[in-house]
Coordinates of C-alpha atoms in Angstrom, one line a residue:
M1 CA 79.3 112.3 67.1
T2 CA 82.3 113.3 65.1
D3 CA 83.1 111.2 62.0
D4 CA 86.7 110.9 63.2
F5 CA 85.7 108.1 65.6
T6 CA 85.5 104.4 64.5
P7 CA 82.5 102.4 65.7
D8 CA 84.7 100.8 68.5
Q9 CA 85.9 104.3 69.6
K10 CA 82.3 105.5 69.7
R11 CA 81.4 102.7 72.1
Y12 CA 84.5 103.6 74.2
L13 CA 83.4 107.2 74.1
E14 CA 79.9 106.4 75.3
G15 CA 81.4 104.5 78.2
F16 CA 83.9 107.2 78.9
M17 CA 81.2 109.9 79.1
T18 CA 79.0 107.7 81.3
G19 CA 82.0 107.4 83.7
M20 CA 82.5 111.1 83.7
Q21 CA 78.8 111.7 84.3
S22 CA 79.0 109.2 87.3
A23 CA 82.0 111.0 88.7
R24 CA 80.2 114.4 88.5
T25 CA 77.1 113.0 90.1
A26 CA 79.2 111.5 93.0
R27 CA 80.5 115.1 93.6
G28 CA 77.0 116.5 93.6
L29 CA 77.6 118.3 90.3
A30 CA 75.1 118.8 87.5
P31 CA 75.4 116.4 84.5
L32 CA 77.5 117.5 81.6
G33 CA 75.3 119.3 79.2
S34 CA 75.3 121.7 76.3
A35 CA 77.5 124.2 78.2
A36 CA 80.2 121.9 79.2
G37 CA 80.3 118.5 77.7
A38 CA 78.1 115.8 76.2
T39 CA 75.0 115.2 74.2
A40 CA 73.6 112.0 72.9
A41 CA 75.8 112.6 69.8
G42 CA 79.0 113.0 71.8
P43 CA 80.9 115.8 73.4
A44 CA 79.7 119.4 72.9
G45 CA 80.3 122.8 74.2
P46 CA 83.7 124.6 74.8
D47 CA 85.3 121.5 76.3
K48 CA 84.4 119.3 73.3
E49 CA 87.9 119.0 71.9
H50 CA 89.4 118.0 75.2
L51 CA 86.8 115.5 76.0
E52 CA 87.2 113.9 72.5
A53 CA 90.9 113.7 73.0
Q54 CA 90.5 112.1 76.4
A55 CA 88.0 109.6 74.9
K56 CA 90.3 108.7 72.1
T57 CA 93.1 108.1 74.5
V58 CA 90.9 105.6 76.4
A59 CA 89.5 104.1 73.2
A60 CA 93.1 103.4 72.1
G61 CA 93.7 101.5 75.3
G62 CA 95.5 104.3 77.1
K63 CA 95.0 105.3 80.8
L64 CA 94.4 108.9 81.5
A65 CA 96.8 110.7 83.8
E66 CA 95.2 111.8 87.1
P67 CA 95.0 115.5 86.2
E68 CA 93.1 114.5 83.0
K69 CA 90.5 112.7 85.2
W70 CA 90.2 115.7 87.5
K71 CA 89.6 118.0 84.6
A72 CA 86.9 115.8 83.2
A73 CA 85.2 115.2 86.5
E74 CA 84.9 118.9 87.3
H75 CA 86.2 121.8 85.2
P76 CA 88.1 124.2 87.4
F77 CA 86.2 127.2 86.0
D78 CA 82.9 125.5 87.1
A79 CA 84.3 125.1 90.7
Y80 CA 84.8 128.7 91.7
A81 CA 81.9 128.8 94.2
R82 CA 83.3 125.6 95.9
F83 CA 86.8 127.2 95.9
K84 CA 85.4 130.3 97.7
A85 CA 83.5 128.1 100.3
Q86 CA 86.7 126.1 100.9
A87 CA 88.7 129.3 101.4
E88 CA 86.2 130.9 103.7
S89 CA 86.6 127.9 106.0
G90 CA 90.4 128.3 106.0
T91 CA 90.9 125.0 104.4
Y92 CA 93.7 124.3 101.9
P93 CA 93.1 122.0 99.0
K94 CA 93.8 118.3 98.5
P95 CA 95.8 117.4 95.4
E96 CA 93.0 117.4 92.9
D97 CA 91.8 120.8 94.0
N98 CA 95.3 122.1 94.3
F99 CA 95.5 121.4 90.6
R100 CA 92.1 123.0 89.8
W101 CA 92.8 126.2 91.7
R102 CA 95.9 126.7 89.6
Y103 CA 93.5 127.5 86.8
H104 CA 92.8 130.6 88.9
G105 CA 96.4 131.3 89.4
L106 CA 96.7 129.9 92.9
F107 CA 99.3 127.3 93.9
Y108 CA 99.2 125.7 97.3
V109 CA 103.0 125.3 98.0
A110 CA 103.1 123.3 101.3
P111 CA 105.2 122.0 102.9
A112 CA 107.6 124.7 101.8
Q113 CA 105.1 127.4 102.9
N114 CA 101.6 126.6 104.3
S115 CA 100.0 129.1 102.0
Y116 CA 99.2 130.0 98.4
M117 CA 101.4 131.6 95.8
C118 CA 99.6 133.6 93.1
R119 CA 101.1 134.0 89.7
L120 CA 99.7 136.8 87.5
R121 CA 99.2 137.2 83.8
I122 CA 100.9 140.4 82.4
P123 CA 100.9 140.4 78.6
N124 CA 104.3 141.5 77.3
G125 CA 105.3 142.0 80.9
I126 CA 104.0 145.6 80.9
L127 CA 101.7 147.1 83.6
T128 CA 100.9 150.6 84.7
H129 CA 102.3 152.4 87.8
W130 CA 98.9 152.2 89.5
Q131 CA 98.5 148.5 88.8
F132 CA 102.0 147.9 90.2
A133 CA 101.2 149.9 93.3
G134 CA 97.9 148.0 93.6
V135 CA 99.6 144.7 93.5
A136 CA 101.9 146.0 96.3
D137 CA 98.8 146.8 98.4
L138 CA 97.4 143.4 97.8
A139 CA 100.7 141.7 98.7
E140 CA 100.9 143.7 101.9
R141 CA 97.3 143.3 103.0
L142 CA 96.7 139.7 101.9
G143 CA 100.2 138.2 101.2
G144 CA 103.7 138.1 102.5
G145 CA 104.6 141.7 101.8
Y146 CA 106.8 141.1 98.8
S147 CA 106.7 139.9 95.2
H148 CA 109.1 138.2 92.8
V149 CA 109.7 139.0 89.1
T150 CA 109.8 135.7 87.3
T151 CA 111.5 134.4 84.2
R152 CA 108.3 134.9 82.2
A153 CA 108.3 138.7 82.8
N154 CA 105.6 138.2 85.4
L155 CA 104.9 138.7 89.1
Q156 CA 104.3 136.2 91.8
V157 CA 103.0 136.9 95.3
R158 CA 103.5 134.4 98.1
E159 CA 102.3 133.6 101.6
I160 CA 98.6 134.2 100.8
K161 CA 96.5 132.5 103.5
A162 CA 93.5 130.3 102.4
E163 CA 90.9 132.7 103.6
N164 CA 92.6 135.6 101.8
A165 CA 92.9 133.9 98.4
P166 CA 89.6 134.8 96.8
A167 CA 90.0 138.5 97.9
F168 CA 93.5 138.5 96.3
I169 CA 92.5 137.2 92.9
E170 CA 89.4 139.3 92.9
G171 CA 91.5 142.3 93.8
L172 CA 93.6 141.7 90.7
T173 CA 90.5 141.9 88.6
D174 CA 89.7 145.3 90.2
L175 CA 93.1 146.4 89.0
G176 CA 92.5 145.3 85.5
L177 CA 94.8 142.3 86.0
T178 CA 94.2 138.6 86.2
A179 CA 95.7 135.3 87.2
R180 CA 93.3 133.2 85.1
G181 CA 95.1 130.2 83.6
S182 CA 98.5 131.1 84.8
G183 CA 99.1 127.6 86.2
A184 CA 98.3 123.9 85.5
D185 CA 97.6 122.7 81.9
N186 CA 97.2 126.1 80.4
I187 CA 98.8 128.7 78.2
R188 CA 101.0 130.6 80.5
N189 CA 101.9 134.3 80.6
V190 CA 102.6 135.6 77.1
T191 CA 106.0 137.3 76.8
G192 CA 107.2 139.9 74.4
S193 CA 110.1 142.2 73.9
A194 CA 110.7 144.2 77.1
T195 CA 111.5 147.4 75.1
A196 CA 108.7 147.0 72.6
G197 CA 107.8 150.3 71.0
I198 CA 110.8 152.2 72.5
D199 CA 113.8 150.3 71.2
P200 CA 116.0 151.9 68.5
L201 CA 117.1 148.4 67.3
E202 CA 113.7 146.6 67.1
L203 CA 112.1 145.4 63.9
L204 CA 108.6 145.2 65.4
D205 CA 106.6 146.4 68.4
T206 CA 105.3 143.1 70.0
R207 CA 102.8 144.7 72.3
P208 CA 99.8 144.6 70.0
H209 CA 100.4 140.9 69.2
A210 CA 101.1 139.8 72.8
K211 CA 98.0 141.6 74.0
A212 CA 95.8 140.2 71.2
W213 CA 97.0 136.7 72.1
H214 CA 96.4 137.4 75.8
H215 CA 92.8 138.5 75.2
H216 CA 92.2 135.6 72.7
I217 CA 93.1 133.1 75.4
L218 CA 91.1 134.8 78.2
N219 CA 87.9 134.8 76.1
D220 CA 88.0 131.3 74.8
R221 CA 87.5 128.5 77.4
S222 CA 88.4 125.9 74.8
L223 CA 92.0 127.0 75.1
Y224 CA 92.2 125.9 78.7
G225 CA 92.9 122.3 79.9
L226 CA 95.6 121.4 77.4
P227 CA 97.6 118.1 77.7
R228 CA 100.2 120.2 79.5
K229 CA 101.3 123.7 80.1
F230 CA 102.2 125.8 77.0
N231 CA 104.4 128.9 76.5
V232 CA 104.2 131.5 73.7
A233 CA 106.6 134.4 73.1
F234 CA 106.9 137.3 70.7
D235 CA 110.4 138.7 70.0
G236 CA 110.7 141.9 68.1
A237 CA 114.5 141.8 67.7
G238 CA 115.0 144.5 70.3
S239 CA 118.0 145.1 72.6
I240 CA 116.9 142.7 75.3
A241 CA 116.5 139.0 74.5
T242 CA 113.0 137.5 75.0
L243 CA 114.2 133.9 75.0
E244 CA 111.5 133.0 72.5
D245 CA 113.5 129.8 71.7
T246 CA 112.7 128.4 75.1
N247 CA 108.9 128.5 74.3
D248 CA 106.5 126.0 72.8
I249 CA 105.8 128.7 70.2
G250 CA 108.4 131.4 69.4
F251 CA 107.5 134.2 67.1
Q252 CA 110.8 135.9 66.0
A253 CA 110.6 139.1 64.1
I254 CA 112.7 139.1 60.9
E255 CA 113.1 141.3 57.8
V256 CA 112.4 139.6 54.5
V257 CA 114.4 141.0 51.6
E258 CA 113.4 141.5 48.0
G259 CA 113.2 138.5 45.7
A260 CA 111.5 136.0 48.0
S261 CA 108.8 133.7 46.7
F262 CA 106.8 130.7 47.8
E263 CA 105.2 128.2 45.4
G264 CA 105.6 130.6 42.5
Q265 CA 104.1 133.6 44.3
P266 CA 106.1 136.6 45.5
V267 CA 106.5 137.1 49.2
G268 CA 106.4 140.7 50.1
P269 CA 109.6 142.3 51.6
G270 CA 109.2 143.7 55.1
I271 CA 108.8 142.6 58.7
W272 CA 107.4 139.1 59.4
Y273 CA 107.6 136.6 62.2
R274 CA 109.5 133.4 61.8
L275 CA 107.8 130.5 63.5
A276 CA 109.8 128.2 65.9
L277 CA 108.2 125.3 67.8
G278 CA 108.9 122.9 70.6
G279 CA 111.1 124.7 73.1
I280 CA 111.3 123.1 76.5
T281 CA 114.7 123.6 78.1
G282 CA 114.0 121.4 81.1
H283 CA 113.8 118.5 78.6
K284 CA 117.0 119.7 76.8
D285 CA 115.4 121.2 73.7
L286 CA 115.2 124.6 72.3
A287 CA 112.4 125.6 69.8
R288 CA 113.3 124.7 66.3
D289 CA 112.9 126.8 63.2
T290 CA 110.0 125.5 61.1
G291 CA 111.0 127.5 58.0
V292 CA 107.5 129.1 58.2
I293 CA 107.1 132.9 58.2
V294 CA 103.9 134.5 59.5
A295 CA 102.5 138.0 58.9
P296 CA 102.3 139.7 62.3
S297 CA 98.6 140.2 61.9
D298 CA 98.2 136.4 61.4
A299 CA 100.1 135.4 64.5
V300 CA 97.1 134.8 66.7
A301 CA 95.4 132.6 64.1
V302 CA 98.5 130.5 63.6
A303 CA 99.1 130.1 67.3
D304 CA 95.5 129.1 67.8
A305 CA 95.8 126.4 65.1
V306 CA 99.0 125.0 66.5
I307 CA 97.4 124.7 69.9
R308 CA 94.3 123.0 68.6
V309 CA 96.5 120.3 66.9
F310 CA 98.2 119.9 70.3
I311 CA 94.9 119.6 72.1
A312 CA 93.8 116.8 69.8
H313 CA 97.1 114.9 69.7
G314 CA 99.1 115.7 72.8
N315 CA 99.8 112.9 75.3
R316 CA 97.2 112.7 78.0
T317 CA 98.6 109.5 79.6
D318 CA 102.3 110.2 80.3
R319 CA 102.9 113.6 82.0
N320 CA 106.6 113.4 81.2
R321 CA 105.9 113.3 77.5
S322 CA 102.9 115.5 77.3
R323 CA 104.5 118.8 76.0
L324 CA 104.4 119.9 72.4
K325 CA 108.0 118.8 71.8
Y326 CA 107.0 115.1 72.0
V327 CA 104.2 115.5 69.4
L328 CA 106.9 117.0 67.1
D329 CA 109.4 114.3 67.9
D330 CA 106.8 111.6 67.2
W331 CA 105.3 113.1 64.0
G332 CA 108.1 115.2 62.6
F333 CA 107.6 118.9 61.6
E334 CA 106.1 118.4 58.2
R335 CA 103.3 116.2 59.4
F336 CA 102.6 118.6 62.3
L337 CA 102.6 121.7 60.0
A338 CA 100.3 119.9 57.6
A339 CA 97.8 119.4 60.5
V340 CA 98.1 123.1 61.3
E341 CA 97.4 124.0 57.7
E342 CA 94.3 121.8 57.8
K343 CA 93.1 123.7 60.8
L344 CA 93.7 127.0 59.0
A345 CA 92.3 125.7 55.7
R346 CA 95.3 127.3 53.9
R347 CA 99.0 126.9 53.3
L348 CA 101.7 128.3 55.5
I349 CA 104.4 130.3 53.8
R350 CA 107.9 128.7 53.9
L351 CA 111.0 130.8 53.3
G352 CA 114.7 130.0 53.2
T353 CA 117.1 131.9 55.3
E354 CA 118.8 133.4 52.3
F355 CA 115.9 135.8 52.0
V356 CA 116.1 136.9 55.6
A357 CA 118.3 139.9 56.6
P358 CA 120.6 139.5 59.7
R359 CA 118.8 140.4 62.9
P360 CA 120.1 143.1 65.2
V361 CA 122.4 141.8 67.9
Y362 CA 120.9 142.1 71.4
D363 CA 122.7 143.8 74.3
R364 CA 123.2 141.3 77.1
L365 CA 123.4 144.1 79.6
G366 CA 120.5 146.0 78.0
H367 CA 118.2 145.2 80.9
I368 CA 120.4 147.0 83.5
G369 CA 121.2 150.8 83.6
V370 CA 120.2 153.8 81.5
H371 CA 119.6 153.3 77.7
P372 CA 118.4 155.8 75.1
Q373 CA 115.0 155.1 73.6
A374 CA 114.0 155.5 70.0
Q375 CA 112.2 158.6 71.1
A376 CA 114.7 161.5 71.3
G377 CA 115.5 162.7 74.8
L378 CA 113.8 159.7 76.5
N379 CA 115.4 156.6 78.2
W380 CA 114.6 153.3 79.8
V381 CA 116.2 152.6 83.2
G382 CA 116.9 149.0 84.0
V383 CA 116.6 148.3 87.7
A384 CA 118.7 145.6 89.2
L385 CA 116.8 143.3 91.6
P386 CA 118.4 140.7 93.9
V387 CA 117.3 137.6 92.1
G388 CA 113.9 139.2 91.3
K389 CA 112.7 140.0 94.8
L390 CA 110.9 143.3 95.7
T391 CA 109.4 144.4 99.0
V392 CA 106.1 146.2 98.8
T393 CA 107.8 149.5 99.9
Q394 CA 110.2 149.1 97.0
M395 CA 107.3 148.4 94.6
R396 CA 105.5 151.6 95.7
V397 CA 108.7 153.6 95.2
I398 CA 109.1 152.2 91.7
A399 CA 105.5 153.0 90.9
A400 CA 106.0 156.6 92.1
I401 CA 109.1 156.9 90.0
A402 CA 107.3 155.6 86.9
Q403 CA 104.4 158.0 87.5
N404 CA 106.5 161.1 88.2
C405 CA 109.7 160.6 86.1
G406 CA 108.6 158.1 83.4
D407 CA 105.8 157.4 81.0
G408 CA 103.8 155.5 83.7
D409 CA 104.7 152.0 82.5
I410 CA 106.7 149.4 84.4
R411 CA 108.2 146.7 82.1
L412 CA 109.1 143.3 83.6
T413 CA 111.8 141.3 81.8
V414 CA 112.6 137.6 81.5
W415 CA 115.8 138.4 83.4
Q416 CA 114.0 138.8 86.7
N417 CA 114.2 142.6 86.7
L418 CA 112.2 145.6 85.5
L419 CA 112.5 148.7 83.3
I420 CA 111.1 152.2 84.0
S421 CA 110.5 153.6 80.5
G422 CA 110.0 157.1 79.1
V423 CA 112.4 158.9 81.5
P424 CA 113.6 162.3 80.2
D425 CA 117.3 163.0 80.2
A426 CA 116.8 165.7 82.8
K427 CA 115.1 163.2 85.3
I428 CA 117.7 160.4 85.1
E429 CA 119.5 161.6 88.3
D430 CA 116.2 161.8 90.2
V431 CA 115.4 158.2 89.2
V432 CA 118.8 156.9 90.2
A433 CA 118.6 158.8 93.6
N434 CA 115.2 157.5 94.4
L435 CA 116.1 153.9 93.5
Q436 CA 119.2 154.2 95.8
A437 CA 117.0 155.6 98.6
A438 CA 114.8 152.4 98.3
G439 CA 117.8 150.1 98.5
L440 CA 117.8 149.5 94.7
S441 CA 120.1 150.5 91.9
A442 CA 120.3 151.0 88.1
E443 CA 123.8 149.6 88.3
T444 CA 125.2 146.2 89.3
S445 CA 128.1 144.0 88.6
V446 CA 128.3 142.1 85.4
L447 CA 128.0 138.9 87.4
R448 CA 124.8 139.9 89.2
A449 CA 123.3 141.2 86.0
G450 CA 123.3 137.7 84.7
L451 CA 122.3 135.9 87.9
I452 CA 119.0 134.0 87.6
A453 CA 117.4 131.9 90.3
C454 CA 114.0 130.2 90.8
T455 CA 112.1 130.3 94.1
G456 CA 114.0 127.4 95.5
A457 CA 113.3 125.4 98.6
T458 CA 112.2 128.5 100.5
G459 CA 108.9 128.4 98.6
C460 CA 108.8 125.3 96.5
K461 CA 108.4 121.7 97.7
F462 CA 110.1 120.3 94.6
A463 CA 113.4 122.2 95.0
A464 CA 116.4 120.4 96.3
A465 CA 118.3 123.6 97.2
H466 CA 117.7 127.2 98.4
T467 CA 118.5 128.7 95.0
K468 CA 117.9 132.4 95.6
E469 CA 120.0 132.4 98.7
D470 CA 122.8 130.3 97.1
A471 CA 122.8 132.6 94.0
L472 CA 123.5 135.6 96.2
S473 CA 126.2 133.6 98.0
I474 CA 127.9 132.9 94.7
A475 CA 127.8 136.6 93.8
A476 CA 129.1 137.6 97.3
H477 CA 132.0 135.2 97.0
C478 CA 133.0 135.9 93.4
E479 CA 132.6 139.7 93.2
P480 CA 135.6 140.6 95.4
R481 CA 137.8 137.9 93.8
I482 CA 137.2 138.2 90.1
T483 CA 136.2 141.0 87.7
L484 CA 134.2 140.1 84.6
E485 CA 134.5 142.3 81.5
Q486 CA 131.9 140.3 79.5
P487 CA 128.4 139.2 80.3
V488 CA 128.0 135.7 81.9
N489 CA 124.7 134.1 82.8
I490 CA 124.6 131.9 85.8
H491 CA 121.2 130.2 86.3
L492 CA 120.2 128.3 89.5
T493 CA 117.1 126.1 89.4
G494 CA 115.9 123.9 92.2
C495 CA 114.4 120.9 90.4
H496 CA 113.7 119.2 87.0
N497 CA 111.0 121.7 86.2
S498 CA 113.8 124.1 85.3
C499 CA 111.9 127.4 86.1
A500 CA 115.3 129.2 86.0
Q501 CA 116.3 127.5 82.7
H502 CA 119.7 126.2 83.9
Y503 CA 120.3 124.5 80.6
I504 CA 120.7 127.8 78.7
G505 CA 123.0 129.4 81.3
D506 CA 126.7 129.8 80.5
I507 CA 126.9 128.1 83.9
G508 CA 123.8 126.3 85.0
L509 CA 123.1 124.7 88.4
I510 CA 120.2 122.3 89.2
G511 CA 119.4 121.4 92.8
A512 CA 120.5 117.9 94.0
K513 CA 120.7 116.1 97.3
V514 CA 124.3 115.4 98.0
P515 CA 125.1 112.2 100.0
I516 CA 127.5 112.8 102.9
N517 CA 127.8 109.4 104.5
E518 CA 127.0 105.7 104.0
D519 CA 123.8 106.1 106.1
G520 CA 122.2 107.9 103.3
D521 CA 122.2 111.4 104.9
T522 CA 122.2 114.2 102.4
V523 CA 122.8 118.0 102.2
E524 CA 121.6 120.5 99.7
G525 CA 123.7 120.9 96.6
Y526 CA 123.8 121.0 92.8
D527 CA 124.7 119.4 89.6
L528 CA 126.6 121.9 87.5
H529 CA 126.4 122.4 83.7
V530 CA 128.4 124.6 81.3
G531 CA 128.1 126.1 77.8
G532 CA 124.4 126.7 77.4
G533 CA 123.0 129.5 75.4
Y534 CA 120.1 131.1 73.5
G535 CA 119.4 132.9 70.3
V536 CA 122.4 132.8 67.9
D537 CA 124.3 131.0 70.7
G538 CA 121.5 128.6 71.3
G539 CA 122.4 125.2 72.8
I540 CA 121.9 123.0 75.8
A541 CA 124.6 123.1 78.5
R542 CA 126.7 120.0 79.1
P543 CA 127.1 118.2 82.5
F544 CA 130.3 119.3 84.2
R545 CA 130.2 118.1 87.7
E546 CA 127.6 116.4 89.9
K547 CA 126.7 116.4 93.6
I548 CA 128.4 119.6 94.6
K549 CA 127.6 120.8 98.1
A550 CA 125.8 124.2 98.1
E551 CA 128.6 125.6 100.3
D552 CA 131.2 124.5 97.8
A553 CA 129.4 126.0 94.7
P554 CA 130.7 129.6 95.0
A555 CA 134.4 128.5 94.9
L556 CA 133.7 126.2 92.0
V557 CA 132.0 128.9 90.0
E558 CA 134.9 131.2 90.7
A559 CA 137.4 128.5 89.5
I560 CA 135.4 128.0 86.3
L561 CA 135.3 131.8 85.6
R562 CA 139.1 132.1 86.3
T563 CA 139.8 129.2 84.0
W564 CA 137.9 131.0 81.2
Q565 CA 139.8 134.2 81.8
A566 CA 143.1 132.4 81.9
H567 CA 142.7 130.2 78.9
R568 CA 140.4 132.0 76.4
A569 CA 141.7 132.2 72.9
A570 CA 141.4 136.0 72.9
P571 CA 140.2 138.7 75.3
D572 CA 136.9 138.9 73.5
E573 CA 136.2 135.1 73.5
S574 CA 132.8 134.6 75.2
F575 CA 132.4 132.0 77.9
V576 CA 130.0 129.9 75.8
A577 CA 132.6 129.8 72.9
F578 CA 135.3 128.9 75.3
A579 CA 133.3 126.1 77.0
R580 CA 132.2 124.6 73.7
R581 CA 135.6 124.3 72.2
H582 CA 136.8 122.1 75.1
E583 CA 135.9 118.5 75.7
I584 CA 134.4 118.3 79.2
E585 CA 137.3 116.2 80.6
A586 CA 139.8 118.7 79.4
L587 CA 137.8 121.5 80.8
R588 CA 137.5 119.8 84.2
A589 CA 141.3 119.3 84.2
L590 CA 141.9 123.0 83.6
V591 CA 139.4 124.0 86.3
D592 CA 141.0 121.7 88.8
T593 CA 144.4 123.2 88.1
V594 CA 143.1 126.7 88.5
G595 CA 141.2 125.8 91.6
D596 CA 144.2 124.1 93.2
A597 CA 146.3 127.2 92.4
A598 CA 143.7 129.5 94.1
R599 CA 143.8 127.4 97.2

């Protein structure tokens, strides 16, 4: 047994492991052994770190959260045969198995939809035309006939019946794709710069590092079953923001200039990653700069060490405080980084910002339209999607365009759309015409280009509003009434999980039940926030107005945008700058005046 345990903790651990053995026996499972859990000396095997962390929690007088008990009683990767048997009978899971099957990428989303949703893993958001067409085939044959592009540059397919679920995830494997670990307490889809390797502005091609991290996770079972979900992003300083500051770990490409040193040793000039930690916008926090720089070739090792410290010390009792942010809040950054260095058995390099060159400015409309690549004569074409939704017919058209007019790749972005890359100048017109024939476009309004919405109540039991439908209603209302010359991001999220990251929107709306009488009846609606941002404009939006009926949200958004245009300090003042230089009460008064005048 590890020397980290006191005699009392060892006794607790023995009791804890006995309890876990009893739980497994009651389920008809084999005892924990060398492959999965415990020996006479204590936990062993790939789940050792997690079992030790659980035991320490119990030894310290804590109570494990229910998902922690489920993980200990039966690891989800050990339950695949039972999952298939359950699916073959057409049976949907009870809560504990609903949690387990998320390790395989499947979410039972009743009562919103009596079916599974499958979330994939697509490193750096890039897949081939034939993989994209293959997902369309699976969605048509085994799902609802459509997919959604997510805010993690990923795909989700919904309306998968229980009996079709195994065939769907096994079909992904046949395509060279996977959904393994895309849900529950695991490291989620790894994001990277959407224009990696083709962007004239970028400092670094993130594809090798995102893929290396992806495969590192897939091939190490000990990196599954964390205290809570975990997000990692690589930003290469390209045209399109990756939102790395919304992740638990954000690797941000920087250029180190001449003259830098650390502890008396020179730091080589060139391209490094800067390490940011603790982003979780749903809890009103962006990732914070640690002052650490990381050689790109070292990023996987550093990420692994960060996560192993989190595995050992993350909160396994209170699910509301179980993300990395809370370890950082409790410990402080220096103590946490010291623990990471202990895992690595070496020092991390710290570097002041005075030795870092200014990063390129991203293009907030770079994900839409035609843009020249670094490769002469080639372009990427950003396809506008209505809040991320694609029919299978549209998916096949996009796959054919990528194959016949591009380099064969389809690049998903965190802005719920996609890029077709490697398009020669001579084929741009063909691409645009084929997109239009499929009901899509490489053009859209400034407002729709920044419109982000989660699944909402149509497919999520937690959502308090139909976010995708309401987002389109906002666009339909505002477009004929107001013209935007500058990008504005409007994010609609249905619940506190903040999948659409409403706190970083210029305008952010989170679903809320709005009382309409003294009897307690409610209708769908929103709480609205203003002034959020990311990157150089990073900050959490402030509450502006609560309990807005969904039907009233479009007119309020219009009034807010009109107020900005009427009262900005200069024509080029951004919305976030305008919102932040006003106290909320003053801003409300201005909006009310503009809204009254419009009526």
